[in-house]
XYZ file of C-alpha atoms in Angstrom:
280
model
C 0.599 -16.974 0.231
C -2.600 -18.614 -0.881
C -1.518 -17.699 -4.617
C 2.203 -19.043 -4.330
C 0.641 -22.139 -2.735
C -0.861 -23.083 -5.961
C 1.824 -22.317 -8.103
C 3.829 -25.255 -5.593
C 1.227 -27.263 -5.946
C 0.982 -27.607 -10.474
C 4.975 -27.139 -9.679
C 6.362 -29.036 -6.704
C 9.641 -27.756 -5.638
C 9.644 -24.805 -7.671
C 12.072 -21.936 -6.989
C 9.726 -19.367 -6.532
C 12.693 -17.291 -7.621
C 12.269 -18.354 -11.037
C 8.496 -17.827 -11.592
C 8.619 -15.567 -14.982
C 10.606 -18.889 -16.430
C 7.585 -20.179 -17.269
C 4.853 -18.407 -18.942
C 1.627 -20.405 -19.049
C 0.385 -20.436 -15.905
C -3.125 -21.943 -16.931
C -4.740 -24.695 -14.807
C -3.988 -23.527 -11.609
C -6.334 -25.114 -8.623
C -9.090 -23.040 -7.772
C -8.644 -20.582 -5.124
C -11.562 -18.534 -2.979
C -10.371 -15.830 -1.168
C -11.615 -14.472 2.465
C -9.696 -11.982 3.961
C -9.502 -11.565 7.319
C -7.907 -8.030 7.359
C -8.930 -5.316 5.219
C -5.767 -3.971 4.415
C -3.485 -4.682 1.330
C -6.621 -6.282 -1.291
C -4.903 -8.517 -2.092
C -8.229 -10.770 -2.488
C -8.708 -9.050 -5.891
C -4.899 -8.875 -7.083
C -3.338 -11.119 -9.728
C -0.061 -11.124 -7.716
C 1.351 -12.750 -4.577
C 4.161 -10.476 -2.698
C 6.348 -12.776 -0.858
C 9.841 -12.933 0.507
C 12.143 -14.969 -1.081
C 14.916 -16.684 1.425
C 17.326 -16.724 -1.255
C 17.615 -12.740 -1.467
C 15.434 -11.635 1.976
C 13.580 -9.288 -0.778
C 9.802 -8.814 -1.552
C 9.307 -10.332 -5.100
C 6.145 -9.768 -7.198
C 4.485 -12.876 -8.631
C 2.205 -11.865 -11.266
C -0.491 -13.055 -13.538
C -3.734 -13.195 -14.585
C -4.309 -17.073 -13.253
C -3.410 -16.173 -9.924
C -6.746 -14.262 -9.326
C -9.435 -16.090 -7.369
C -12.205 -17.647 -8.713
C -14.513 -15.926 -6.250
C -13.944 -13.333 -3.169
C -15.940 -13.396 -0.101
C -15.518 -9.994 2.166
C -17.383 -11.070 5.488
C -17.356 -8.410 8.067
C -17.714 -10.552 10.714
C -14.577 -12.570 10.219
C -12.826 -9.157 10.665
C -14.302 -8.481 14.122
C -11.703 -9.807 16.702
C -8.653 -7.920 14.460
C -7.247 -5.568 17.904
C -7.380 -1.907 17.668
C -3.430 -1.919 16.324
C -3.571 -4.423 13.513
C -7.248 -3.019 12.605
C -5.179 0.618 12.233
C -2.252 -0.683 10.288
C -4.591 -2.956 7.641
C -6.533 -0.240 6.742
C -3.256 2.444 7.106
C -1.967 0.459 3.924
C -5.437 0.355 2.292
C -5.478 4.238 2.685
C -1.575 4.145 0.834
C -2.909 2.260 -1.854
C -5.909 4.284 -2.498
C -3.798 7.659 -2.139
C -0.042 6.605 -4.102
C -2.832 4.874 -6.963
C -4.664 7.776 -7.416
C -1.459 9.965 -7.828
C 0.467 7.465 -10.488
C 0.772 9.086 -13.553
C -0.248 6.063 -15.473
C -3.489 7.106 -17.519
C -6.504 4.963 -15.834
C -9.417 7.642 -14.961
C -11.935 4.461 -13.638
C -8.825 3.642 -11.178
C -8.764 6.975 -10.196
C -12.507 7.333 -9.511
C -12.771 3.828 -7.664
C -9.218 5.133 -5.415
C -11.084 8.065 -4.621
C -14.554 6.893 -3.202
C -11.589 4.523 -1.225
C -10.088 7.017 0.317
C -14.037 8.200 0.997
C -14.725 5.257 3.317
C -11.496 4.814 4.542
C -11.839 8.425 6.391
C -15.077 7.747 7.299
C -14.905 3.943 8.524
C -11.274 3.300 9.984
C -12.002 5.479 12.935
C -15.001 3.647 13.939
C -13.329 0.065 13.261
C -10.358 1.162 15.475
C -12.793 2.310 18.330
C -15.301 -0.386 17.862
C -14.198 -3.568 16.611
C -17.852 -4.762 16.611
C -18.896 -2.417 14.383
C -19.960 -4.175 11.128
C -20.933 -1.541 9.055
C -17.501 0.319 9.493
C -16.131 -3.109 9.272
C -17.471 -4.093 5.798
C -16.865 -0.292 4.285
C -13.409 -1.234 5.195
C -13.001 -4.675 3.308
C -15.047 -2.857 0.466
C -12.524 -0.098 0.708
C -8.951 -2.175 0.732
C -10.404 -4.269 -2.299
C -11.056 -1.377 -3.923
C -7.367 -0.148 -3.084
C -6.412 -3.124 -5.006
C -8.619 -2.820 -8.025
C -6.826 1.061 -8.240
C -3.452 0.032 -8.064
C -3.177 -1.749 -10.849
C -2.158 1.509 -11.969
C 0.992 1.324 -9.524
C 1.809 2.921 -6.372
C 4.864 4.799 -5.514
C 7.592 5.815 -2.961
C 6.146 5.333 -0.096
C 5.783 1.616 -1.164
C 9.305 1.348 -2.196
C 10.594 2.632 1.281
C 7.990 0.159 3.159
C 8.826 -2.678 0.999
C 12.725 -3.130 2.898
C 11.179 -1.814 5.957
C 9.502 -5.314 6.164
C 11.928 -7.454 4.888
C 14.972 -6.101 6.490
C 13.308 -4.836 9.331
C 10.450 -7.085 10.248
C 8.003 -3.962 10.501
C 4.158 -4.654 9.423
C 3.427 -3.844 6.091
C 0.831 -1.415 6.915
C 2.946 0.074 9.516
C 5.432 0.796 7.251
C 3.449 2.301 4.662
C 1.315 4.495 7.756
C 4.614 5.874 8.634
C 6.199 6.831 5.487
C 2.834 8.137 3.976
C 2.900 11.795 5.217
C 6.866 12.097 4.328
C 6.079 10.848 0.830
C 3.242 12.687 0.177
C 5.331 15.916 1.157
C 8.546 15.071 -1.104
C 6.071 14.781 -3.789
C 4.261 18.234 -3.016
C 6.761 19.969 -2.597
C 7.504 18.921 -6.511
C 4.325 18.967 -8.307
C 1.808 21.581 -6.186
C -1.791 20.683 -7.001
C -1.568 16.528 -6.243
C -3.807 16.583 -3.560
C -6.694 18.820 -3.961
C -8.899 16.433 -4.969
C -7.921 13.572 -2.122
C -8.900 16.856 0.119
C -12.537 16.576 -1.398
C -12.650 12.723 -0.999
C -11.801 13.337 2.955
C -14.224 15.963 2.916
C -11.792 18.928 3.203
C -12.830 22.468 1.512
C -10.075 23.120 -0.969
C -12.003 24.155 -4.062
C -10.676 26.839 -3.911
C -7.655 26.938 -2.882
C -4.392 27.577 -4.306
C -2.530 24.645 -4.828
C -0.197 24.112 -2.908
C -2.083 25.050 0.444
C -4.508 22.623 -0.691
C -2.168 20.086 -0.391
C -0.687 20.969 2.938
C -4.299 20.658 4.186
C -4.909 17.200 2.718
C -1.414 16.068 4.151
C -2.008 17.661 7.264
C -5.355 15.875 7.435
C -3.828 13.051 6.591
C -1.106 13.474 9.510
C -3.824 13.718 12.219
C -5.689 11.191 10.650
C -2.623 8.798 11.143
C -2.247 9.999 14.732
C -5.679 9.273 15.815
C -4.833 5.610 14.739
C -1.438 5.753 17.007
C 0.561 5.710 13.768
C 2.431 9.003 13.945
C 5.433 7.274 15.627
C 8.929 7.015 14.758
C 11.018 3.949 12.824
C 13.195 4.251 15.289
C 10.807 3.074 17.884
C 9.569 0.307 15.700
C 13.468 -0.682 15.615
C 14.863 0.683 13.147
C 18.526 1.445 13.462
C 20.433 4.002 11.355
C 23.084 1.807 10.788
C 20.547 -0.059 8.460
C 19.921 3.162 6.408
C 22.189 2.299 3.441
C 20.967 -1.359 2.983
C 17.148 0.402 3.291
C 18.406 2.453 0.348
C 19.827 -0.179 -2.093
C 16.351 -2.308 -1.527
C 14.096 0.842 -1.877
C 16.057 2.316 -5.119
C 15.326 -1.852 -6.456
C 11.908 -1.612 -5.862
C 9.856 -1.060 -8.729
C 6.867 1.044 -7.106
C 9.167 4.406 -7.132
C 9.221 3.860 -10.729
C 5.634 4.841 -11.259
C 5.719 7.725 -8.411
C 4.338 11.268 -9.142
C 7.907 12.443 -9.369
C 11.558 10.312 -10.073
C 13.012 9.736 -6.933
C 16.755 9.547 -6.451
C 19.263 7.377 -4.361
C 19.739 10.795 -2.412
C 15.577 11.243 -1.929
C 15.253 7.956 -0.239
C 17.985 8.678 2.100
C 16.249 12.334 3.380
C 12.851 10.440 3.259
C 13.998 7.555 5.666
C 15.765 9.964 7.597
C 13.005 12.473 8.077
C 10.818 9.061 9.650
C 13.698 7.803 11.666
């Protein structure tokens, strides 16, 4: 919001809607950026996702001038985040790091920098979940979301595109939507193209050198699953509120969203339906 605050203020009253109307975007009031949550990056992003009344969608602001002038990551301000919001944050730094790394889009130094992510991720999340004091787990995990951010500049996926509606039709957390749509995407995409995982098995310290491919992804995703669950994020939509009836308008937003666009495989009307009805 802190990037769309500044775009109001060199354009009072601007339709937010209407953003790419206008192309120089230069001059912008300077902006320093502290997160408080190490979660989405967005710190080190030259975007602002917000919801727009006029459509109840996520839109995408982006350019170059929206990125701050100079990011602070202070552990300590991260310290009173509770156990839930702690898992969530750094649930959706995990999905950025993992849907980044398996984009298609040629960017090996985004892949490396999504990997060591997904590195500290496994091994700080834990500890920040059981130990909110914990500063050293703390910072790993601001170093780790910002790093989620640098890596998807490549993109994400479908596991963004079914969060995205989750939020804005649903109210759910962004994290929490990502946390539980994660292992569900990661299977549909498997399933499709064997071999996508092995090596975010070695970043979370799994064996599968040598392992065919597809069983080395079933252990990454099944790491991944537990992982999830030890964070009290291996529940249902349903039980976030979800409602089936909602399904179809899920749908329509998710097949909008751009992020599917750039997953490891093309997704179809008729995946998104099985994938939000395999989480429901």
């Amino acid at each position: 919001m802190g990037k769309a605050a500044r775009v109001l203020i060199r354009r009072p009253g601007l339709d937010l809607g209407r953003f790419y109307e206008e192309s120089d975007w230069s001059g912008l009031p300077p902006f320093i950026a502290i997160p408080t949550t190490a979660g989405t990056g967005s710190e080190v992003g030259r975007s602002s996702v917000i919801t727009l009344d006029a459509t109840r969608r996520k839109a995408v602001l982006f350019n170059p001038e929206l990125l701050a002038k100079l990011v602070i990551l202070d552990p300590e301000l991260t310290t009173g985040l509770p156990p839930q919001l702690t898992a969530a944050t750094g649930a959706d730094a995990l999905t950025h790091c993992i849907e980044s790394y398996t984009c298609p889009v040629f960017h090996p130094m985004c892949d490396g920098i999504a990997l060591e992510g997904i590195h500290l991720i496994v091994d700080a999340l834990p500890r920040a979940y059981r130990n909110g004091g914990d500063l050293e787990a703390r910072g790993k995990m601001l170093v780790a979301a910002a790093m989620g951010a640098v890596a998807f500049q490549k993109d994400v996926g479908v596991v963004h595109s079914l969060a995205h509606p989750l939020s804005t039709v649903c109210g759910l957390h962004h994290g929490l939507a990502n946390a539980l749509c994660l292992v569900a995407g990661m299977k549909f995409c498997a399933e499709r193209k064997p071999g996508l995982y092995r090596r975010i098995g070695l970043a979370c310290g799994l064996d599968v050198v040598r392992l065919p491919d597809a069983e080395a992804d079933w252990r990454t995703i099944a790491f991944v699953a537990d992982f999830l669950a030890a964070l009290g994020l291996n529940t249902r939509l349903r039980e976030s509120g979800v409602k089936a009836e909602q399904v179809d308008l899920l749908i329509e937003q998710a097949y909008d969203d751009p992020c599917h666009k750039t997953n490891a495989v093309p997704v179809t009307k008729d995946d998104l339906r099985a994938l939000y009805l395999a989480v429901l």
